[in-house]
Coordinates of C-alpha atoms and ligand atoms in Angstrom, one line a residue:
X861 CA -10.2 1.0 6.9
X862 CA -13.1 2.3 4.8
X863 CA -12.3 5.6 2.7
X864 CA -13.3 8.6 4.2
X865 CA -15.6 11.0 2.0
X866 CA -13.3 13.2 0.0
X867 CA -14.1 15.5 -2.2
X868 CA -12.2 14.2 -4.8
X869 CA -12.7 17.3 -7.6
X870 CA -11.5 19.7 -5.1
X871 CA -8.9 17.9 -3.8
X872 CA -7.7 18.1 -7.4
X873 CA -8.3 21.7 -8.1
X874 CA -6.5 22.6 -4.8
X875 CA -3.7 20.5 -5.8
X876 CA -3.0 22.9 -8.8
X877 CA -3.8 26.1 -7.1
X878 CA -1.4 25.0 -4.2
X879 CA 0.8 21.6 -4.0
X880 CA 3.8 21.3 -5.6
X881 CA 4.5 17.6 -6.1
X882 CA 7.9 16.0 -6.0
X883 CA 10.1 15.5 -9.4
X884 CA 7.1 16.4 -10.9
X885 CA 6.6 18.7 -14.4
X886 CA 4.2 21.5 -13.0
X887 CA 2.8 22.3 -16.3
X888 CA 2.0 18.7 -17.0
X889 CA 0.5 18.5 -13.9
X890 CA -2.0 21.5 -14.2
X891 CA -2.3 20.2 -17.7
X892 CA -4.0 16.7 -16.4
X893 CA -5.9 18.9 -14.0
X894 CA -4.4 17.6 -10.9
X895 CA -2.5 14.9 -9.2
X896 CA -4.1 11.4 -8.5
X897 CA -5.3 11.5 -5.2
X898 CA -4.4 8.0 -3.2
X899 CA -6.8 7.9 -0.3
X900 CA -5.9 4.4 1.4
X901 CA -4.4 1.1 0.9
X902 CA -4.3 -2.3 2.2
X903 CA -1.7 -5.2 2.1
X904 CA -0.1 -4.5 -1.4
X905 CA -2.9 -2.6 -2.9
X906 CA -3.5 1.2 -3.4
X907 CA -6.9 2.8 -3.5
X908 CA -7.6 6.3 -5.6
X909 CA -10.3 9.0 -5.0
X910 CA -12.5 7.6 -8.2
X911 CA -12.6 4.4 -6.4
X912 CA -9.8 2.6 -8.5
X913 CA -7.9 -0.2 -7.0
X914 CA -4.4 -0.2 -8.5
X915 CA -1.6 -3.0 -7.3
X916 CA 1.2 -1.9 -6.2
X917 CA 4.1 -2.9 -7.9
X918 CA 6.2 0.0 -6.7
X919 CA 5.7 -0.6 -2.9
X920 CA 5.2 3.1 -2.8
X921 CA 8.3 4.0 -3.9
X922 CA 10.5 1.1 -3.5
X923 CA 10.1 1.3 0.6
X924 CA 7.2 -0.3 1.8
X925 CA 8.3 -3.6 2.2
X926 CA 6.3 -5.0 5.1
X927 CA 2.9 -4.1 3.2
X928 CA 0.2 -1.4 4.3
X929 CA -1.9 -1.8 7.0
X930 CA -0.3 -3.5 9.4
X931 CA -2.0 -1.9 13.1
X932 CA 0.9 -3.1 15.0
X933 CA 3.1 -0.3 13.1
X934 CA 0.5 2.3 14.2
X935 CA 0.4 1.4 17.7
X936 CA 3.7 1.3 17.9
X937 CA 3.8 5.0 16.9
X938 CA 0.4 6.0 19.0
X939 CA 2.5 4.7 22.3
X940 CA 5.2 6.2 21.7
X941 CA 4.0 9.6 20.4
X942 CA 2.0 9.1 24.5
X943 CA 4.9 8.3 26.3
X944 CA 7.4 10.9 24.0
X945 CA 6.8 12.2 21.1
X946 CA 9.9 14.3 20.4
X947 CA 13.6 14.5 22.0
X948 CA 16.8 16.2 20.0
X949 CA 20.3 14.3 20.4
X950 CA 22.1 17.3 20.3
X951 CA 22.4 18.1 23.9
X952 CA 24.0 15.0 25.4
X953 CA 20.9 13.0 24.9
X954 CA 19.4 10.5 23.3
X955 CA 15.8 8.2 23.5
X956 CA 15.2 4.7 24.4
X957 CA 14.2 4.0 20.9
X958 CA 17.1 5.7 19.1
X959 CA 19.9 3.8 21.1
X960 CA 17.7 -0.1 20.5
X961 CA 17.5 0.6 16.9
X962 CA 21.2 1.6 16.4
X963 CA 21.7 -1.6 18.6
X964 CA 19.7 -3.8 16.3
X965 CA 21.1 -2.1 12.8
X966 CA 24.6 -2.9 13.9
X967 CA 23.8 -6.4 14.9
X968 CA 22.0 -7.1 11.1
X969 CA 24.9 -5.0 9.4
X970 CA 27.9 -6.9 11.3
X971 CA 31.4 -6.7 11.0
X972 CA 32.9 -3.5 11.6
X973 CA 29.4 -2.0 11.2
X974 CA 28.8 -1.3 14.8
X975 CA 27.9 2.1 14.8
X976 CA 24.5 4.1 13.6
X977 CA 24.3 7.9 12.6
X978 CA 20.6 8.6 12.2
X979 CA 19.1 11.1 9.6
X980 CA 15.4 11.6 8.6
X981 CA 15.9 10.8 4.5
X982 CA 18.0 8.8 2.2
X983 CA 19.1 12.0 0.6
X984 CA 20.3 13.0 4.4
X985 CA 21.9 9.9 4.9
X986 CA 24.2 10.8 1.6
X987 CA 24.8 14.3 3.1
X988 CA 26.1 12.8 6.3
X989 CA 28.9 10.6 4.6
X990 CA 29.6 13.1 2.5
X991 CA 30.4 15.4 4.9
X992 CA 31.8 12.6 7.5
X993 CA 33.9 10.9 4.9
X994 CA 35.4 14.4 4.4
X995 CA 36.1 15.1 7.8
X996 CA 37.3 11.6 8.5
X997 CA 40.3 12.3 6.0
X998 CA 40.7 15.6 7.3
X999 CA 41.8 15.0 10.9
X1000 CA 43.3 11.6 9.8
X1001 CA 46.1 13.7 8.1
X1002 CA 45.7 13.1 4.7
X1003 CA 42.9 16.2 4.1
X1004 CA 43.2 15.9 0.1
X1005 CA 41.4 13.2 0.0
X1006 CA 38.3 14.7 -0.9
X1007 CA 36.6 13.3 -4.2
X1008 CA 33.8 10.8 -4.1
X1009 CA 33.9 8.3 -7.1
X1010 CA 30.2 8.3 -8.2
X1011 CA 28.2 6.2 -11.4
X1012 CA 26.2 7.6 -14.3
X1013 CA 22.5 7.0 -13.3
X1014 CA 23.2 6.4 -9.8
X1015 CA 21.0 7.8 -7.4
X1016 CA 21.8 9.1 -4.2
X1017 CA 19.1 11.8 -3.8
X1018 CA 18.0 15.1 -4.4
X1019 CA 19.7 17.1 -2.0
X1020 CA 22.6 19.6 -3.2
X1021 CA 24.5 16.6 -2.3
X1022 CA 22.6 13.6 -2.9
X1023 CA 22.1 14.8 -6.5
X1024 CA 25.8 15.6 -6.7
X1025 CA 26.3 12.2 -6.0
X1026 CA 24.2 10.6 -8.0
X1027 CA 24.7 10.5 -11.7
X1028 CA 21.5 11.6 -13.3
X1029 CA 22.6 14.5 -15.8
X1030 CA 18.6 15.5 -16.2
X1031 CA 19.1 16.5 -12.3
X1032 CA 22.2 18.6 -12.3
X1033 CA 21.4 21.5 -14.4
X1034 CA 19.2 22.4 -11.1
X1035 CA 20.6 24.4 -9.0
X1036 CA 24.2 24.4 -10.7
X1037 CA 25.4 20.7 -9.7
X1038 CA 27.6 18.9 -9.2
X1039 CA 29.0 20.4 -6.4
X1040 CA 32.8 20.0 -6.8
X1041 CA 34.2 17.0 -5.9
X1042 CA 32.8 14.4 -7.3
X1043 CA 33.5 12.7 -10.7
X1044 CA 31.2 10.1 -12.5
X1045 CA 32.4 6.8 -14.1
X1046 CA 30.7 3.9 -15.9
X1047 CA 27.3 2.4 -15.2
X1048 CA 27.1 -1.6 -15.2
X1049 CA 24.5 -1.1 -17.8
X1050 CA 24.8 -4.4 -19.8
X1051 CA 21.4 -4.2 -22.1
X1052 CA 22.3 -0.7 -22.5
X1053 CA 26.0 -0.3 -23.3
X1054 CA 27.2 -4.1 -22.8
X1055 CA 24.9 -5.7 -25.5
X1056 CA 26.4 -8.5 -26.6
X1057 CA 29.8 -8.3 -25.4
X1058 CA 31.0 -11.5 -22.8
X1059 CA 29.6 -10.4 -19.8
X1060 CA 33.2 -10.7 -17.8
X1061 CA 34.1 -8.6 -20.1
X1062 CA 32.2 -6.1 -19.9
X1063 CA 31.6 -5.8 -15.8
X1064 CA 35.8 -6.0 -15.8
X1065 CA 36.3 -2.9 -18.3
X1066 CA 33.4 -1.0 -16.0
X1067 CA 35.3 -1.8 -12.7
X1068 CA 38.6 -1.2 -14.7
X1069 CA 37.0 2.4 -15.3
X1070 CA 36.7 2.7 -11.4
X1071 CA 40.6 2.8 -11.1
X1072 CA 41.6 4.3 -14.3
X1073 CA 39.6 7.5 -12.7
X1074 CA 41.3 6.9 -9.4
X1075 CA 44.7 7.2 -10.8
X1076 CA 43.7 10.5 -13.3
X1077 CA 42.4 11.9 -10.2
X1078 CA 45.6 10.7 -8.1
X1079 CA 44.5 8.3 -5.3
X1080 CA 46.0 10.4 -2.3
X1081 CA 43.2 12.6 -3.5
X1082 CA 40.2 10.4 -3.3
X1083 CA 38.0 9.8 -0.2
X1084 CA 35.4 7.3 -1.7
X1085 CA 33.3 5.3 -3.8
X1086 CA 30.0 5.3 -3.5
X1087 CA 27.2 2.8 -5.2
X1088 CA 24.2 1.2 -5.1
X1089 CA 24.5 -2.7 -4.9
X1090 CA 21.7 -2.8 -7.6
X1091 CA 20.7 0.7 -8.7
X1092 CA 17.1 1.4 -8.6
X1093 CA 15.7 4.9 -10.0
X1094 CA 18.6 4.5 -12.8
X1095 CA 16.6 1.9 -14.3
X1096 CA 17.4 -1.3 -12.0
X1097 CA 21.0 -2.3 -13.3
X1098 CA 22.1 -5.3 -11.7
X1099 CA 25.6 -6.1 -11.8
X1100 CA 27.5 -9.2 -11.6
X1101 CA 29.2 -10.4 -8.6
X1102 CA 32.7 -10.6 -10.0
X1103 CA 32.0 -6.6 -10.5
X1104 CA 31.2 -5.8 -7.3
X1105 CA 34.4 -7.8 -6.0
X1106 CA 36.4 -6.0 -8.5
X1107 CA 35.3 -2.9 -7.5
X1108 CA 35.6 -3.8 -3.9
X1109 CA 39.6 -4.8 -4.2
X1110 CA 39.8 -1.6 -6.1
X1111 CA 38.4 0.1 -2.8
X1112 CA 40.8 -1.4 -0.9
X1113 CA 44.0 -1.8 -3.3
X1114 CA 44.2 2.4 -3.0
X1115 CA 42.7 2.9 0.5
X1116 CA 39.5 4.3 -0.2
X1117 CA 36.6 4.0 1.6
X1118 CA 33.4 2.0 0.2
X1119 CA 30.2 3.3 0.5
X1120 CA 27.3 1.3 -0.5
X1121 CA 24.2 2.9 -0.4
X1122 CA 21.4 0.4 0.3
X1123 CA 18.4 2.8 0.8
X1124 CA 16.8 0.6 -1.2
X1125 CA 18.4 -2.4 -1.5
X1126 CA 18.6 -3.0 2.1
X1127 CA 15.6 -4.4 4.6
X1128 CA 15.6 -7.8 2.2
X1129 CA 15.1 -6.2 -1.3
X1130 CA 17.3 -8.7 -2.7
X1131 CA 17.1 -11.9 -0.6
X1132 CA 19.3 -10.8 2.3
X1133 CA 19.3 -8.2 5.0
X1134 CA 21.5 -5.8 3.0
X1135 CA 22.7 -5.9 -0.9
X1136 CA 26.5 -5.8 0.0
X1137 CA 25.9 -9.5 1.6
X1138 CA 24.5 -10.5 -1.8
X1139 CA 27.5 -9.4 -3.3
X1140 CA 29.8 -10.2 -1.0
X1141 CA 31.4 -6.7 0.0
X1142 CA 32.5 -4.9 3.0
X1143 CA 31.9 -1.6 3.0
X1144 CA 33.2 1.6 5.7
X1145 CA 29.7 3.1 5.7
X1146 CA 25.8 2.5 4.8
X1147 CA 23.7 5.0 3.8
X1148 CA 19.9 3.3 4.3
X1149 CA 16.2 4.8 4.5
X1150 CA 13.3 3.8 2.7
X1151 CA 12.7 0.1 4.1
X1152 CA 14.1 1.1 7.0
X1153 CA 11.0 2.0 8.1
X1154 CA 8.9 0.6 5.3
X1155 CA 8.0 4.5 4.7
X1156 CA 5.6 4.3 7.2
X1157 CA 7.7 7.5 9.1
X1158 CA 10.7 9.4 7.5
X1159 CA 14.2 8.0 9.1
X1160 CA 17.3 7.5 8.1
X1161 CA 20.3 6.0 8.9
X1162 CA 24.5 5.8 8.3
X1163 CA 25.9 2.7 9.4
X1164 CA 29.7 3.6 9.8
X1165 CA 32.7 1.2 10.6
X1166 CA 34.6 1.2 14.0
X1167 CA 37.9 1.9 12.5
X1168 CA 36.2 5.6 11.1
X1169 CA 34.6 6.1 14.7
X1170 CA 38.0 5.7 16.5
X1171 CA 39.5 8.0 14.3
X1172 CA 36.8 10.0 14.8
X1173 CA 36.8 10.2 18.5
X1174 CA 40.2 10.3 19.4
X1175 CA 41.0 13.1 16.6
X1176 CA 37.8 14.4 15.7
X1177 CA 36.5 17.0 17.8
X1178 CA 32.9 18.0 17.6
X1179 CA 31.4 16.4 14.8
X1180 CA 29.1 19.7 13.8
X1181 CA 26.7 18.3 11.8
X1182 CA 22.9 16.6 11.9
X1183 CA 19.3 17.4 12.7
X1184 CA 16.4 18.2 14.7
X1185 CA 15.0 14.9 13.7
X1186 CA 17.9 12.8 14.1
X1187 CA 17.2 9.9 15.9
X1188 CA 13.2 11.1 16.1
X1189 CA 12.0 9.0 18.7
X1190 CA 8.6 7.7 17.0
X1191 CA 10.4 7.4 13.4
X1192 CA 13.1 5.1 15.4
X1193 CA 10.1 3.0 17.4
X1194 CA 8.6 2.3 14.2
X1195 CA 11.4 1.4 12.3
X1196 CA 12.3 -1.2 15.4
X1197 CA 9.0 -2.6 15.0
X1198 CA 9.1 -2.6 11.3
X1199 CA 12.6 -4.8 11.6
X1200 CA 10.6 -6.9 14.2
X1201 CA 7.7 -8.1 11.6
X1202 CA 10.7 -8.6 8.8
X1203 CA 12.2 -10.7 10.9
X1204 CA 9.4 -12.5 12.7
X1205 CA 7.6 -13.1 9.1
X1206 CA 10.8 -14.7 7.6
X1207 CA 10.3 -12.2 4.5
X1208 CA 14.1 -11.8 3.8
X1209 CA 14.3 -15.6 3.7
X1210 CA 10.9 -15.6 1.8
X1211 CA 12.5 -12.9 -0.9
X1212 CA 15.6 -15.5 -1.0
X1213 CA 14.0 -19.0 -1.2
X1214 CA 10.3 -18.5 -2.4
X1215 CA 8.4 -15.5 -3.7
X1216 CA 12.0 -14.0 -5.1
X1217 CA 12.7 -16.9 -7.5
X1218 CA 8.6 -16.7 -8.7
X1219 CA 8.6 -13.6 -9.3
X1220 CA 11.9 -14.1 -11.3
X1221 CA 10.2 -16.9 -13.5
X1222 CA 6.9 -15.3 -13.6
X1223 CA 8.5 -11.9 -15.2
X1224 CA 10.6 -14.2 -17.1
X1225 CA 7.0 -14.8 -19.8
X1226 CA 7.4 -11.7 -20.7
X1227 CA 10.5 -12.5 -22.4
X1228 CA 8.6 -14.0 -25.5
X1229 CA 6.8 -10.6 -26.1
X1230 CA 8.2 -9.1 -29.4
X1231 CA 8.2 -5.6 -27.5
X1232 CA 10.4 -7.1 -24.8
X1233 CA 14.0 -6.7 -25.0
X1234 CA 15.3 -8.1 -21.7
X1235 CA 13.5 -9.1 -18.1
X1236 CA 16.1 -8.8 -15.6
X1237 CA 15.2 -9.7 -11.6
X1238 CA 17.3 -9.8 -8.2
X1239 CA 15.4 -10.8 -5.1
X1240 CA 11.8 -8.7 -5.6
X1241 CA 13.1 -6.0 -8.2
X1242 CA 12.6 -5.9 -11.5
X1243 CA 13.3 -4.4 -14.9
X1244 CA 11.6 -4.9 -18.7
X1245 CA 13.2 -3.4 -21.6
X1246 CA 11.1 -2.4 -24.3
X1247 CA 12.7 -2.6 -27.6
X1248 CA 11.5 -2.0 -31.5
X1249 CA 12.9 -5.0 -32.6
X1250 CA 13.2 -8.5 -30.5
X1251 CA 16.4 -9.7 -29.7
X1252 CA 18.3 -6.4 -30.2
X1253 CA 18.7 -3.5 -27.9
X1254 CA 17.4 -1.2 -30.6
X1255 CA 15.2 1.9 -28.7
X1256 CA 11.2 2.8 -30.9
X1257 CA 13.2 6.4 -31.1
X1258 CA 16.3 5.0 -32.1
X1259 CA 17.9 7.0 -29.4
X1260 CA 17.1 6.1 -25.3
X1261 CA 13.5 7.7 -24.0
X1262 CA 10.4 7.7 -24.8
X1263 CA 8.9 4.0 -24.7
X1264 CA 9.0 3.5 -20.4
X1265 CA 6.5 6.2 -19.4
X1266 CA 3.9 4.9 -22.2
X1267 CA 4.0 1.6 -21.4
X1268 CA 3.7 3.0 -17.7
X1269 CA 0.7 4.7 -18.4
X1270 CA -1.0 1.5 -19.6
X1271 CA 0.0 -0.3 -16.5
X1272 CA -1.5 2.3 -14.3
X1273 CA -4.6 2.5 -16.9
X1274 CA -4.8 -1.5 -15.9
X1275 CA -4.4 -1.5 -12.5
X1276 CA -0.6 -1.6 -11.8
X1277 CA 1.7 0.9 -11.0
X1278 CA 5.2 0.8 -12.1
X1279 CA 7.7 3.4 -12.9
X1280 CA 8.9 4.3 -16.3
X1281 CA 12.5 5.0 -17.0
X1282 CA 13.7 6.2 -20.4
X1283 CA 13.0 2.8 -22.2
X1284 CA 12.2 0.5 -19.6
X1285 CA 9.2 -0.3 -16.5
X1286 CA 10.7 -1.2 -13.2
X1287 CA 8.9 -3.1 -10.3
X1288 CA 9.8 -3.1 -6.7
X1289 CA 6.3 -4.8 -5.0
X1290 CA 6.1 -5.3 -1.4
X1291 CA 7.9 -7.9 0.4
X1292 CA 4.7 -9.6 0.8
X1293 CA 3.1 -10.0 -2.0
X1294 CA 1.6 -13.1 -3.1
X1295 CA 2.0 -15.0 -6.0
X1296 CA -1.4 -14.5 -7.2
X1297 CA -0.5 -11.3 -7.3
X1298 CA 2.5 -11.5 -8.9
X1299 CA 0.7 -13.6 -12.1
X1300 CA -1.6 -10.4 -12.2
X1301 CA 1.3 -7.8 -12.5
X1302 CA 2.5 -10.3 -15.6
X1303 CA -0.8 -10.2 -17.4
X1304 CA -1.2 -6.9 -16.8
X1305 CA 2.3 -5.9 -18.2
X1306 CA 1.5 -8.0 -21.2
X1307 CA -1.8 -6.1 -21.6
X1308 CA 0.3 -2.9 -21.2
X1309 CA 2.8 -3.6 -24.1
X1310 CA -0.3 -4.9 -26.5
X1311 CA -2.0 -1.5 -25.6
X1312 CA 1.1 0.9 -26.3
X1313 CA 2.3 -0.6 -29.2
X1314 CA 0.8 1.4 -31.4
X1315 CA 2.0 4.4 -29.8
X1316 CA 5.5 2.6 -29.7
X1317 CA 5.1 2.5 -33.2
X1318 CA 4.0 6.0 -34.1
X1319 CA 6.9 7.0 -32.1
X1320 CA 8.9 5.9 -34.1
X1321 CA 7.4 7.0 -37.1
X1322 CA 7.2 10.1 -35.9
X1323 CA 11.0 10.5 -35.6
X1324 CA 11.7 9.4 -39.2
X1325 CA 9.4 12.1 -40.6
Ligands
PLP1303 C1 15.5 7.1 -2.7 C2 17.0 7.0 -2.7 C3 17.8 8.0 -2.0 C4 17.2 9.3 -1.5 O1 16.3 9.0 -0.5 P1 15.2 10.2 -0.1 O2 14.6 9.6 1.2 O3 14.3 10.3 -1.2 O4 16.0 11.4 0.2 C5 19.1 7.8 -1.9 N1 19.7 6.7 -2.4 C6 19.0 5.7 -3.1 C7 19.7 4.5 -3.6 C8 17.6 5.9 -3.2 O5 16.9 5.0 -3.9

């Protein structure tokens, strides 16, 4: 579709006198004199207002897996927004599309995973467990178990739980987190606070962390751990498998439920359906947005175990929690149709088997760069770390910071967006991207670091001054 005729400099000005992005530093925005304003975008390419034609190496932010543009999505929605565009499940009700996608989710989750909770965000999602986990303990007679076992740098939202959750310490200051309950362990950080060390040895004393908490907090008061197979907005950490098991038997050694959060991991991200299958864990519930849909609508879901739903309704009364737009009957229609291309296309198996293991050796050039410290891929996500001096974890500031939003900034300059986080670029592209396009977002990373380094290296002089 052909851009429609914005007025681009307004757009802008209005944006300042009355938008206030997400995440976003509204003094740096009003500073740059607006945000970019993204008018379209096609197949794995985004379009701005000045005409600029940037690849998307983000797939929005890391949920449009299926690509943009695809009709059949927006059909999908048209008929359904005909035939009904809104019904609540609060009164006893439910809507064709609701009860087929639950269907389908508990068919690609399997196992125990047979039953669906829908929310309209990830962040919702991680409210739900919370507040289900909780409850769940409550009325199964053992109501101290209350504590959720989080991860420094996870992410698990922005809600007054999600961020509670998650282990960013930037995000708690606002609005007085973490809520009480929940206590943060070890990362599986390797570059970051592994370097060097054997790498069993290091994902075993992390995992080892996991319990050591579990028994200072006394196990008869915890309810869960929760964690993101490979955590993305924390910098894309990618653990081993043998931590994920260890972690898993940890779970279950102390009876606590395992939550793995796979809002974006899930929807073939890394090569299967969900992440836990990667690693080879079975978790009680999963939280999951984001490809669910391929952002196309805002939904949500909880997939929850049928051991918790027993318990649930033969002690738990009314459950007294979710929204208006649970279950929304176009979001749900669109996310069936959204699982219906992933499947049809083969682009889980395609993650797996083909473009997965390019992408992996096309990042994998970088490595030779004397900015790059490590280039670290699962399925079709990514991570380079920038580093002062090759073949060290050493940071330009000598501290963790400052280098991932510069070398950002060049990639978006050259026509590739990424994200920057504290000394590192991550890449999530969408499921479908080709390998053409793939060789592109290498050269233009390359042309990225050989832009910033002078800035890399004034930072650093900058500190020693
Ligand atoms: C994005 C994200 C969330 C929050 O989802 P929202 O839709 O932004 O509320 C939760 N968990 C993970 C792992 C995420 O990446």
């Amino acid at each position: 579709m052909a851009a429609r005729n914005y007025d681009i400099p307004e757009l802008r000005r209005l944006d300042v006198a009355h938008h206030l992005p997400a995440q976003a530093n509204y003094g740096e925005i009003q500073a740059l004199g607006g945000s970019r304003i993204i008018t379209r975008a096609e197949g794995s390419t985004i379009f701005d207002g000045e005409g600029n034609a940037i690849l998307d190496g983000m797939a929005g932010l890391w949920c449009v897996n299926v690509g943009y543009g695809r009709d059949e999505l927006v059909r999908t929605a048209a008929e359904q927004m005909q035939e009904l565009p809104f019904y609540n499940t609060f009164f006893k009700t439910a809507t064709p599309p609701t009860v087929l996608l639950a269907t389908k989710l508990a068919e690609l989750l399997g196992g125990d995973l047979q039953h669906v909770f829908f929310n309209s965000s990830g962040s919702e999602a991680n409210d739900t467990v919370m507040r289900m986990v909780r409850h769940y303990w409550n009325v199964s007679g053992q109501p101290k178990r209350t504590v959720f076992i989080s991860r420094r740098n996870a992410y698990h939202g922005s809600t007054m739980a999600g961020a509670s959750l998650g282990g960013m310490k930037a995000m708690h200051p606002i609005g007085g987190l973490p809520i009480p309950g929940v206590e943060h362990v070890a990362q599986p950080y390797k570059f970051g606070e592994g370097f060097g060390e054997d790498d069993e040895s290091f994902y075993a004393r992390c995992a080892q962390e996991i319990e050591d908490r579990i028994l200072a907090v006394g196990p008869e008061n915890v309810a869960a751990f929760i964690g993101e197979p490979v955590q993305g907005a924390g910098g894309v950490i990618i653990p081993s498998k043998s931590y994920w098991k260890r972690v898993d038997a940890i779970c279950k050694k102390y009876g606590i439920l395992l939550v793995i959060d796979e809002v974006i991991c899930g929807f073939g991200r890394l090569g299967e359906w969900f992440g836990f299958q990667h690693f080879g864990v079975t978790p009680d519930l999963v939280p999951m947005a984001k490809g669910l849909s391929s952002g196309y609508l805002p939904i949500s879901a909880v997939g929850v175990s049928h051991k918790i739903v027993e318990v649930l309704r033969e002690k738990g009364g009314d459950f007294v929690h979710g929204y208006t737009y649970s279950g929304h009957p176009v979001a749900a229609a669109v996310a069936l149709k959204n699982l219906e291309i992933i499947e049809r296309e083969g682009l889980v198996q395609r993650v797996k088997n083909d473009i997965g293991p390019y992408y992996a050796a096309a990042l994998s050039r970088l490595e030779s760069d004397p900015l790059v410290g490590e280039v670290r891929t699962l399925g079709l996500i990514g991570a380079v770390e920038i580093v002062s001096k090759r073949g060290t974890n050493e940071r330009f500031t000598g501290e963790e910071g400052k280098a991932g939003p510069i070398v950002r900034d060049a990639c978006i300059r050259n026509g590739l967006m990424v994200r920057g986080i504290r000394d590192s670029i991550v890449m999530c592209p969408p499921l479908i991207i080709t390998r053409e396009e793939i060789d592109r977002m290498v050269d233009f990373i390359g042309r990225a670091l050989r832009e910033s380094e002078p800035a890399l290296r004034a930072l650093k002089a900058e500190v020693k001054a």
